[in-house]
Amino acid sequence: DALVDEYSRLRRMIDVRKELSIDVGIALRLEHLKQLYFLSNFELTIVLICLAPELDLRYEKLYAYMQDDITKKSPTVAFALDVVCANLREKVEKRKKFQQSPIFINSLIKVIADSSRVCPSMLSSFLKIDSRIVEFLCDNDSIDLNHEHFYENILPQQPMNDLPIMDSVRSSIQSILNSITSSFKPILFLWGNSDAGMNSVAEAICTELGKMYILFKGHTLAESGTHFRALFDRVLMESKLRDAIILWENFNIMLHEERHSDLGDAITLMNQFDGIILLTSNTSWEPGALFSPFKFFSIHILNPSAKLRHELWTSSMQSAGVSSPVDELVHIAAMFRMNPRQIRDAAFTAVRHAFVLTGKEARPREQELLGACRIHSATKLGELAKKIKPHYQWSDIVLPHEKVMHLKELCGSMKYRAQVFEEWGFERKLSLGKGVHALFAGGSGTGKTMASEIIAHELGVDLYKVDLSTVVSKYIGETEKNLSRIFNEAENSNAILFFDEADALMGKRSEVKDAHDRYANIEISYLLQKMEEYNGMSLLATNLRQNIDDAFIRRIRFIIEFPFPERSYRLEIWRKVWPDDTPLSDDIDFNFLANQFELSGGNIRNIALNATFIAAEKGSKVTMMHILYATKREFQKTGKVCLSEDFGKYKNIAV
């Protein structure tokens, strides 16, 4: 009797303290868990029985003693029923509903069969509390290290009013948010291309609702091979425990045919979930009757226009502490198609770089702004193509005036595309072909790669050279996959794609005589399709224009021929090829070199470099003898017979 009285006294004291804690706003995790999953006192007691050994190992010994088996350190179903039920009748009733309980349906408690028995009964099965529930009840909300690559908790900081989206889209989203109640929790499917900034829109929705969100990383899930249902169950539990919104990025991965089974599981779980879910995708999707009519809402997020990007740049600069206007922002907003988060991050990076350079708070110059944009446009493109750091400027290239003007017109197409397409309406006239594609045709060493670097330097963007040997594959379908990855990543990077020796992939389609011809033609057709869809700049270089398929020629806005340099251009190249710091002897006869040797710019550059190394070894200035000797070596390298007479009046010192 004394024990019963003491138990009653403790029970009353605990109940009073619980009520007082709730009244003053103290969060009680156990009580919160009970309300979240609508647990009965019976179910809550089961949770506590399973929790005890996780908090104190002495309970393992106690459970083994109470179950009369030293190996049973965890509670079994039979043990839990014995503890909770007063008599056999109650035990039978509880056993009927045991596995239909919310603690098992929601995986708070797992039932594990006794492996030591040949045919284990349910009563002999062990009960194991989920590790996340243990951490939750211990007031720990950190993510398990085994899952941190798949999802993370984020507190949103993106106001809806700051988003550069169309008013009609903002109004649609706001209408859905206003209709949210405790019984109405929608799924919002946000889709558009990567520049549209769906994640920023999703973050703004979370900010508007005053909730944190669980970022579920779809691309990591696809690469991991992890069992999907168990992982998504974990995300749903995390969202419920934290009262957070689920933001599932790259949901489009689930729409691939090979993930059909996982998609079915996802839809089942989302239909059962009573929280808000945001899905982002780069493609549209219509689930039909898979969701109820007012559960699933598809919202197309269009790319922010250059005008909206400029407004966001201006507000981001003010947030970073720059109050005076930055004139370069108009050009930056037009050139770099960045989402709101990238713009905000780039603004802070540019201001930080300006401070490092000047030692004081300063308005960033175009140089710092361009650098910040390149940093925050960086993607995985470097894994698929070689990044080239542009060194050349307009003063370095030697071409006929008409060709230089043609290259500058090419730059202008990128600089003013926002004005032409958005402000002047050409975007409404064109569904495809809004990118800038150019073909550079000419012999080796005539300046095609140099021109690409100059354009990248002029526009302030990164240049990536695509190695076609790593793109073209002998395996069916692999070439298309490689091309898709390159163009998809380039779309996000605000970079220029440079395809050298493009005729390797863009050659003329042939008559189909065998399977090889058919698949080669498919690869060419696929590349044509990707080029039409690509909105950035791609430069294609070839030594053999006649080998390029006519279909490519029709889709390319600029075709620029790079001629073999005539005598006057060779003279200019000979004079310009030397850096200002290179010591040159007065005996160098540039007129003779230009007249005597028909060389391309690339050959002349090689000769100049080799001659400089020879001079460095001799410890002298670069002389005419060094240049002639290097010229002889260049002829030998290319397989050209070199006679002393070829060097004219210098034949005695050249041999």
XYZ file of C-alpha atoms in Angstrom:
655
model
C 0.000 0.000 0.000
C 2.830 2.366 0.843
C 4.340 1.750 -2.607
C 1.008 2.472 -4.293
C 0.617 5.661 -2.299
C 4.140 6.788 -3.203
C 3.457 6.062 -6.883
C 0.238 8.106 -6.721
C 2.056 10.979 -5.049
C 4.776 11.016 -7.708
C 2.158 10.773 -10.476
C 0.285 13.807 -9.129
C 3.518 15.788 -8.734
C 4.601 15.012 -12.315
C 1.177 15.986 -13.689
C 1.253 19.302 -11.812
C 4.766 20.131 -13.028
C 3.743 19.216 -16.571
C 0.727 21.533 -16.492
C 2.799 24.378 -15.044
C 5.486 23.927 -17.721
C 2.905 24.027 -20.510
C 1.293 27.129 -19.008
C 4.583 29.078 -19.066
C 5.420 27.955 -22.637
C 8.064 25.305 -21.927
C 8.143 22.718 -24.724
C 7.799 19.179 -23.401
C 9.119 16.789 -26.015
C 7.254 13.712 -24.750
C 3.962 15.567 -24.629
C 4.664 17.042 -28.074
C 5.337 13.549 -29.477
C 2.050 12.346 -27.996
C 0.118 15.161 -29.701
C 1.939 14.847 -33.031
C 1.134 11.176 -33.496
C -2.094 11.050 -31.447
C -0.645 8.497 -29.043
C -2.714 6.906 -26.292
C -1.323 6.453 -22.785
C -0.756 2.796 -23.626
C 1.344 3.699 -26.677
C 3.236 6.395 -24.803
C 4.132 3.842 -22.128
C 5.530 1.511 -24.834
C 7.709 4.400 -26.037
C 9.017 4.972 -22.507
C 9.748 1.269 -22.003
C 11.844 1.278 -25.200
C 13.482 4.616 -24.351
C 14.761 3.586 -20.917
C 17.731 1.382 -22.088
C 18.783 4.208 -24.472
C 19.220 6.515 -21.465
C 20.602 4.134 -18.853
C 22.246 0.769 -19.552
C 21.174 -0.541 -16.138
C 17.739 -1.074 -17.666
C 19.222 -3.789 -19.871
C 20.081 -5.827 -16.777
C 16.676 -5.099 -15.285
C 14.854 -6.192 -18.453
C 16.939 -9.376 -18.669
C 16.077 -10.161 -15.049
C 12.366 -9.416 -15.505
C 12.217 -11.574 -18.673
C 14.156 -14.370 -16.961
C 16.636 -14.531 -19.855
C 20.122 -12.999 -19.679
C 20.191 -12.564 -23.494
C 17.029 -10.453 -23.574
C 18.372 -7.006 -22.738
C 15.783 -5.280 -24.920
C 12.045 -5.347 -24.254
C 9.947 -7.855 -26.193
C 6.310 -7.502 -27.198
C 5.345 -9.954 -24.456
C 7.296 -7.985 -21.852
C 5.687 -4.678 -22.891
C 2.194 -6.202 -22.695
C 2.945 -7.707 -19.291
C 4.074 -4.317 -17.964
C 1.170 -2.305 -19.389
C -1.806 -4.701 -19.206
C -3.538 -5.507 -15.916
C -4.935 -8.887 -16.933
C -5.043 -11.472 -19.704
C -8.232 -10.062 -21.212
C -6.656 -6.619 -21.645
C -3.470 -8.196 -23.004
C -5.423 -10.035 -25.719
C -7.266 -6.839 -26.698
C -4.041 -4.798 -26.902
C -2.291 -7.529 -28.865
C -4.956 -7.381 -31.611
C -4.263 -3.702 -32.310
C -0.587 -3.758 -31.518
C 0.905 -3.442 -35.014
C -1.837 -1.059 -36.202
C -0.747 1.424 -33.566
C 0.611 4.863 -34.693
C 3.948 4.076 -33.042
C 4.484 1.248 -35.552
C 2.745 2.740 -38.589
C 4.950 5.843 -38.259
C 8.080 3.769 -37.455
C 8.573 5.308 -34.013
C 9.055 1.764 -32.732
C 10.320 -1.130 -34.843
C 9.400 -4.783 -34.245
C 12.455 -7.026 -34.733
C 12.042 -10.800 -34.926
C 14.054 -12.957 -32.504
C 16.716 -14.500 -34.753
C 17.505 -17.218 -32.203
C 14.109 -18.863 -32.763
C 13.246 -21.030 -35.764
C 9.673 -19.747 -36.050
C 9.558 -16.640 -33.836
C 6.146 -15.430 -32.722
C 5.185 -11.788 -32.501
C 5.308 -11.960 -28.685
C 8.988 -12.994 -28.762
C 9.915 -10.130 -31.117
C 12.018 -7.281 -29.730
C 10.956 -3.632 -29.663
C 13.461 -0.990 -30.785
C 12.823 2.748 -30.609
C 13.951 4.782 -33.622
C 17.237 6.603 -32.997
C 15.797 9.917 -34.245
C 12.956 9.684 -31.699
C 15.521 9.111 -28.959
C 17.431 12.247 -30.018
C 14.189 14.220 -30.315
C 13.121 13.277 -26.770
C 16.622 14.244 -25.575
C 16.147 17.713 -27.115
C 18.685 17.075 -29.895
C 17.701 18.145 -33.440
C 21.002 17.579 -35.255
C 20.911 15.379 -38.359
C 22.308 11.866 -38.238
C 25.704 11.764 -39.988
C 24.440 8.876 -42.125
C 21.795 11.154 -43.650
C 23.398 14.603 -43.811
C 24.252 14.136 -47.519
C 20.561 13.672 -48.340
C 18.811 16.422 -46.407
C 19.436 19.367 -44.107
C 17.492 21.748 -41.875
C 17.430 25.368 -43.048
C 15.915 28.518 -41.555
C 14.619 30.587 -44.518
C 15.528 34.254 -44.949
C 14.032 35.128 -48.345
C 11.104 37.607 -48.213
C 8.443 36.983 -50.838
C 8.296 40.661 -51.831
C 12.000 40.646 -52.777
C 11.592 37.883 -55.337
C 12.028 38.943 -58.981
C 9.010 36.994 -60.247
C 5.967 38.016 -62.253
C 3.109 39.544 -60.283
C 0.688 36.915 -61.603
C 2.900 34.108 -60.250
C 3.284 35.892 -56.902
C -0.492 36.327 -56.708
C -1.147 32.634 -57.456
C 1.283 31.529 -54.760
C -0.160 33.966 -52.230
C -3.693 32.721 -52.951
C -2.672 29.135 -52.200
C -0.827 30.151 -49.026
C -3.842 32.106 -47.770
C -6.002 28.982 -48.053
C -3.719 26.816 -45.889
C -5.410 25.560 -42.725
C -4.720 22.824 -40.198
C -6.721 20.454 -42.398
C -5.473 21.734 -45.782
C -1.743 21.273 -46.451
C -0.944 21.428 -50.203
C 1.856 20.091 -52.387
C 3.308 22.870 -54.568
C 5.151 21.779 -57.708
C 7.465 24.628 -58.791
C 8.961 24.118 -62.227
C 11.059 26.075 -64.686
C 14.635 26.064 -65.886
C 17.493 26.407 -63.424
C 17.828 30.170 -63.943
C 14.289 30.708 -62.663
C 15.387 30.187 -59.060
C 12.701 27.748 -57.883
C 14.585 27.153 -54.631
C 14.493 30.881 -53.877
C 10.740 30.918 -54.492
C 10.334 27.883 -52.238
C 12.439 29.541 -49.536
C 10.264 32.667 -49.785
C 7.151 30.518 -49.303
C 8.672 29.089 -46.119
C 9.570 32.598 -44.939
C 6.006 33.757 -45.619
C 4.628 30.872 -43.537
C 7.197 31.428 -40.791
C 8.515 27.865 -40.941
C 11.911 26.286 -41.425
C 12.299 23.743 -44.179
C 13.930 20.356 -44.669
C 15.929 20.439 -47.909
C 15.711 16.988 -49.497
C 18.509 16.682 -52.057
C 17.123 14.785 -55.014
C 20.375 14.670 -57.023
C 22.269 13.088 -54.103
C 19.531 10.512 -53.664
C 19.752 9.512 -57.329
C 23.530 9.009 -57.157
C 23.590 7.140 -53.849
C 21.664 3.951 -54.590
C 20.104 4.253 -51.136
C 16.772 2.552 -50.544
C 14.388 5.375 -51.260
C 11.349 4.591 -49.130
C 13.305 4.313 -45.882
C 15.085 7.591 -46.589
C 11.930 9.494 -47.494
C 10.235 8.071 -44.392
C 13.099 9.631 -42.440
C 12.536 13.017 -44.091
C 8.799 12.874 -43.376
C 9.500 12.075 -39.724
C 12.006 14.929 -39.485
C 9.493 17.351 -40.989
C 6.767 16.265 -38.568
C 9.019 16.487 -35.508
C 10.330 19.934 -36.453
C 7.001 21.257 -37.800
C 8.939 22.045 -40.960
C 8.098 22.229 -44.646
C 9.707 19.683 -46.984
C 11.536 21.209 -49.943
C 12.392 18.430 -52.390
C 14.786 19.846 -54.981
C 15.411 18.216 -58.375
C 12.213 16.193 -58.124
C 12.452 15.720 -61.914
C 14.945 12.897 -61.241
C 12.018 10.845 -59.907
C 10.244 11.190 -63.268
C 12.842 9.062 -65.081
C 11.614 5.647 -66.138
C 14.155 3.767 -64.013
C 12.719 5.389 -60.854
C 9.097 4.498 -61.586
C 8.815 2.279 -58.504
C 10.302 4.935 -56.207
C 7.918 7.527 -57.674
C 4.988 5.305 -56.751
C 6.247 5.057 -53.162
C 6.783 8.815 -53.031
C 3.227 9.563 -54.178
C 1.788 7.112 -51.615
C 3.779 8.697 -48.786
C 2.987 12.262 -49.877
C -0.731 11.465 -50.025
C -0.572 10.210 -46.431
C 1.539 13.117 -45.170
C -0.324 15.916 -43.380
C 2.289 18.633 -43.901
C 3.295 21.048 -46.672
C 5.593 19.762 -49.434
C 7.370 21.880 -52.062
C 8.780 20.141 -55.142
C 11.173 21.812 -57.613
C 11.773 20.514 -61.121
C 13.309 21.667 -64.403
C 10.489 19.988 -66.344
C 6.712 20.133 -66.095
C 4.719 17.215 -64.700
C 1.004 16.494 -64.535
C 0.185 13.682 -62.048
C -3.461 13.432 -63.088
C -5.584 11.625 -60.499
C -2.603 10.531 -58.387
C -3.393 13.403 -56.009
C -6.761 14.820 -55.029
C -7.810 17.920 -57.047
C -6.914 20.417 -54.331
C -3.805 18.708 -52.985
C -1.379 19.260 -55.882
C -0.697 22.668 -57.494
C 1.686 23.165 -60.425
C 3.267 26.626 -60.721
C 5.499 27.611 -63.640
C 8.348 29.849 -62.439
C 9.596 31.878 -65.400
C 13.139 33.178 -65.654
C 13.559 36.581 -64.002
C 13.966 39.206 -66.704
C 17.061 41.389 -66.932
C 15.022 44.254 -65.492
C 14.009 42.189 -62.459
C 17.576 40.919 -62.046
C 18.799 44.514 -62.076
C 16.314 45.434 -59.339
C 17.504 42.499 -57.261
C 21.155 43.451 -57.819
C 20.385 46.975 -56.639
C 18.616 45.802 -53.468
C 21.359 43.237 -52.785
C 24.018 45.932 -53.075
C 22.120 48.065 -50.575
C 21.902 45.076 -48.219
C 25.672 44.648 -48.589
C 26.211 48.273 -47.518
C 26.635 49.999 -50.901
C 24.245 52.948 -51.005
C 25.602 54.756 -54.085
C 24.391 53.522 -57.503
C 26.545 51.022 -59.378
C 26.351 51.802 -63.107
C 27.792 48.433 -64.157
C 24.805 46.550 -62.731
C 22.775 47.020 -65.932
C 25.424 45.148 -67.931
C 25.911 42.523 -65.206
C 22.171 41.831 -64.922
C 21.852 41.467 -68.691
C 24.898 39.191 -69.079
C 24.484 36.811 -66.147
C 21.227 34.881 -65.832
C 21.395 34.216 -62.111
C 18.717 33.289 -59.613
C 17.949 35.509 -56.581
C 20.172 33.610 -54.163
C 23.136 33.678 -56.564
C 22.682 37.427 -57.089
C 22.536 38.098 -53.356
C 25.647 35.980 -52.714
C 27.522 37.532 -55.656
C 26.740 41.062 -54.415
C 28.218 40.332 -50.991
C 31.252 38.634 -52.574
C 31.907 41.633 -54.839
C 31.700 44.071 -51.920
C 34.057 41.874 -49.898
C 36.581 41.708 -52.765
C 36.431 45.493 -53.183
C 37.209 45.900 -49.476
C 40.192 43.522 -49.713
C 41.638 45.486 -52.649
C 41.150 48.969 -51.182
C 41.315 48.312 -47.438
C 38.085 50.220 -46.909
C 34.412 49.984 -47.749
C 34.171 50.744 -51.448
C 31.760 50.453 -54.337
C 32.786 47.362 -56.337
C 34.044 47.921 -59.850
C 33.032 45.876 -62.885
C 36.103 43.672 -62.373
C 34.968 42.620 -58.881
C 31.357 42.183 -60.041
C 32.347 39.949 -62.950
C 34.611 37.880 -60.723
C 31.838 37.406 -58.152
C 29.370 36.383 -60.876
C 31.782 33.775 -62.215
C 32.304 32.369 -58.705
C 28.609 31.992 -57.995
C 27.818 30.664 -61.472
C 30.297 27.817 -61.007
C 28.890 24.328 -61.603
C 30.168 20.858 -62.414
C 31.060 21.933 -65.954
C 34.731 21.696 -65.000
C 34.293 17.926 -64.731
C 33.114 17.739 -68.345
C 35.242 20.367 -70.088
C 38.547 22.163 -69.567
C 38.327 25.662 -68.184
C 40.502 28.162 -70.074
C 41.530 31.391 -68.399
C 41.361 34.121 -71.078
C 44.614 36.075 -71.511
C 44.171 37.723 -74.901
C 42.559 41.072 -75.741
C 41.562 42.750 -79.005
C 45.030 44.235 -79.423
C 46.583 40.741 -79.524
C 44.763 39.323 -82.539
C 45.784 40.091 -86.121
C 42.934 39.709 -88.608
C 41.419 41.711 -91.455
C 39.292 44.605 -90.158
C 36.067 42.997 -91.418
C 36.751 39.812 -89.406
C 37.451 41.785 -86.228
C 34.187 43.683 -86.674
C 32.400 40.375 -87.172
C 33.801 39.124 -83.837
C 32.678 42.319 -82.106
C 29.179 41.868 -83.535
C 29.242 38.387 -82.006
C 30.029 39.928 -78.600
C 27.237 42.437 -79.086
C 24.730 39.621 -79.560
C 25.475 38.480 -76.023
C 25.717 41.936 -74.461
C 22.377 43.150 -75.801
C 20.341 39.928 -75.920
C 18.226 40.990 -72.923
C 17.318 44.238 -74.667
C 16.455 42.547 -77.979
C 14.608 39.517 -76.621
C 12.921 40.944 -73.524
C 12.473 44.688 -74.077
C 11.995 44.625 -77.839
C 9.835 41.494 -77.899
C 11.808 38.994 -79.976
C 11.424 36.400 -77.210
C 7.730 36.151 -78.110
C 8.626 35.435 -81.734
C 11.112 32.628 -81.069
C 10.526 29.403 -79.165
C 14.003 28.018 -79.876
C 17.264 29.327 -81.230
C 17.714 32.152 -78.737
C 21.308 31.186 -78.033
C 24.370 32.637 -79.765
C 26.197 30.031 -81.850
C 29.202 30.742 -84.063
C 31.425 28.676 -86.330
C 35.111 29.612 -86.617
C 36.560 28.082 -89.773
C 40.174 28.226 -90.835
C 43.482 26.439 -90.899
C 45.458 25.456 -87.836
C 47.094 28.395 -86.068
C 44.967 31.106 -87.691
C 43.572 32.447 -84.381
C 40.336 30.535 -83.672
C 41.176 29.668 -80.069
C 42.645 33.136 -79.470
C 39.409 34.711 -80.734
C 37.413 32.561 -78.295
C 39.551 33.772 -75.397
C 39.149 37.384 -76.496
C 35.363 37.057 -76.583
C 35.316 35.476 -73.110
C 37.580 38.263 -71.808
C 35.424 40.953 -73.401
C 32.200 39.540 -71.925
C 33.774 38.745 -68.548
C 32.578 35.118 -68.529
C 34.279 31.739 -68.195
C 35.411 29.780 -71.250
C 35.205 25.972 -71.283
C 36.851 23.941 -74.006
C 35.006 20.700 -74.709
C 37.277 17.769 -75.508
C 35.268 15.829 -78.060
C 37.373 12.714 -77.471
C 35.743 12.447 -74.032
C 32.272 13.163 -75.424
C 32.042 10.780 -78.363
C 31.594 7.203 -77.194
C 31.475 3.914 -79.041
C 28.666 2.790 -76.754
C 25.129 3.430 -77.977
C 23.471 6.340 -76.198
C 26.563 7.424 -74.220
C 27.436 10.305 -76.564
C 23.953 11.755 -76.126
C 24.206 11.453 -72.327
C 27.558 13.244 -72.343
C 26.199 16.041 -74.531
C 23.133 16.409 -72.323
C 25.278 16.779 -69.201
C 27.485 19.390 -70.873
C 24.632 21.567 -72.120
C 22.633 21.238 -68.893
C 25.591 22.320 -66.788
C 26.498 25.103 -69.228
C 22.941 26.455 -68.958
C 23.586 27.095 -65.254
C 27.127 28.405 -65.548
C 26.800 31.559 -67.703
C 29.862 30.287 -69.555
C 30.944 29.986 -73.198
C 31.257 26.467 -74.640
C 34.139 26.077 -77.099
C 34.097 22.971 -79.310
C 37.484 22.563 -80.991
C 37.742 20.368 -84.115
C 33.956 20.342 -84.207
C 33.791 18.348 -87.444
C 34.548 15.232 -85.350
C 30.964 15.348 -84.097
C 29.262 17.713 -86.492
C 30.170 16.058 -89.742
C 27.708 15.498 -92.546
C 25.062 12.860 -92.004
C 25.504 9.911 -94.289
C 23.238 7.430 -96.022
C 22.281 4.702 -93.560
C 23.983 1.493 -94.645
C 24.480 -0.143 -91.256
C 23.787 0.325 -87.541
C 26.895 2.481 -87.117
C 25.617 5.013 -89.676
C 22.192 5.112 -88.040
C 23.522 5.814 -84.562
C 26.066 8.355 -85.861
C 23.187 10.247 -87.488
C 21.202 10.083 -84.226
C 24.124 11.683 -82.380
C 24.287 14.522 -84.905
C 20.515 15.084 -84.722
C 20.648 15.105 -80.923
C 23.423 17.708 -80.929
C 21.358 19.873 -83.296
C 18.439 19.644 -80.857
C 20.564 20.583 -77.815
C 22.102 23.554 -79.642
C 18.649 24.880 -80.517
C 17.515 24.562 -76.889
C 20.691 26.115 -75.438
C 20.286 29.808 -74.605
C 23.941 30.558 -73.963
C 26.922 30.990 -76.299
C 28.693 28.146 -78.052
C 31.687 28.517 -80.358
C 32.629 25.776 -82.803
C 36.053 25.634 -84.440
C 36.944 23.567 -87.490
C 39.784 23.299 -89.979
C 37.439 21.783 -92.550
C 34.254 23.783 -92.998
C 33.199 21.682 -95.954
C 32.805 18.688 -93.630
C 30.210 20.396 -91.405
C 26.622 19.212 -91.900
C 24.388 21.800 -93.614
C 21.848 21.517 -90.782
C 24.421 23.011 -88.428
C 25.162 25.824 -90.841
C 21.458 26.794 -90.892
C 21.317 26.936 -87.084
C 24.480 28.974 -86.652
C 24.030 32.756 -86.685
C 27.706 33.612 -87.181
C 30.194 31.962 -89.523
C 33.602 33.616 -89.430
C 36.425 32.564 -91.736
C 39.945 32.874 -90.346
C 42.205 33.358 -93.380
C 45.835 32.340 -93.622
C 47.752 35.573 -92.875
C 49.080 37.552 -95.819
C 52.463 39.263 -95.763
C 51.285 42.475 -94.036
C 49.424 40.500 -91.337
C 52.438 38.207 -90.821
C 54.582 41.306 -90.247
C 52.131 42.578 -87.613
C 52.063 39.177 -85.917
C 55.881 39.058 -85.816
C 55.932 42.460 -84.124
C 53.113 41.722 -81.640
C 54.055 38.207 -80.582
C 56.768 39.356 -78.163
C 55.890 40.383 -74.598
C 57.009 43.885 -73.607
C 59.562 42.466 -71.150
C 61.332 40.254 -73.705
C 64.795 41.676 -74.596
C 65.069 41.885 -78.410
C 68.245 42.565 -80.362
C 68.337 45.393 -82.899
C 69.409 42.978 -85.635
C 65.987 41.318 -85.954
C 64.638 41.844 -89.483
C 60.857 41.487 -89.151
C 60.273 42.489 -92.789
C 62.468 39.632 -93.984
C 60.698 37.122 -91.697
C 57.267 38.213 -92.952
C 58.321 38.157 -96.621
C 60.365 34.977 -96.578
C 58.292 32.549 -94.508
C 54.618 31.815 -95.097
C 53.646 30.881 -91.553
C 50.431 30.955 -89.561
C 50.106 32.885 -86.340
C 50.380 29.656 -84.350
C 53.680 28.772 -86.060
C 55.057 32.247 -85.440
C 54.119 32.026 -81.752
C 55.946 28.685 -81.438
C 59.050 30.104 -83.118
C 59.057 33.167 -80.854
C 58.775 31.052 -77.731
C 61.518 28.611 -78.787
C 63.813 31.454 -79.815
C 63.356 33.091 -76.411
C 64.322 29.872 -74.628
C 67.429 29.589 -76.801
C 68.375 33.178 -75.934
C 67.785 32.529 -72.231
C 70.097 29.524 -72.384
C 72.789 31.614 -74.090
C 72.334 34.436 -71.602
C 71.694 37.038 -74.283
C 68.961 39.015 -75.974
C 66.793 37.354 -78.622
C 68.708 37.751 -81.885
C 67.964 37.111 -85.539
C 70.104 33.955 -85.346
C 67.953 32.559 -82.513
C 64.773 33.227 -84.493
C 66.112 31.620 -87.672
C 67.311 28.567 -85.779
C 63.858 28.219 -84.125
C 62.241 28.662 -87.557
C 64.310 25.802 -88.928
C 63.182 23.585 -86.044
C 59.529 24.543 -86.683
C 59.860 23.511 -90.353
C 61.419 20.189 -89.330
C 58.604 19.587 -86.823
C 55.970 19.988 -89.533
C 57.875 17.695 -91.906
C 58.860 20.420 -94.360
C 62.218 20.056 -96.109
C 64.379 22.966 -95.022
C 67.236 24.131 -97.312
C 69.803 26.833 -96.648
C 68.508 28.769 -99.671
C 65.160 29.185 -97.882
C 66.827 31.626 -95.498
C 67.970 33.999 -98.251
C 70.638 36.448 -97.152
C 70.733 34.793 -93.713
C 71.529 31.298 -95.006
C 75.008 31.328 -93.492
C 73.830 31.894 -89.922
C 70.674 29.774 -90.132
C 72.318 26.428 -90.964
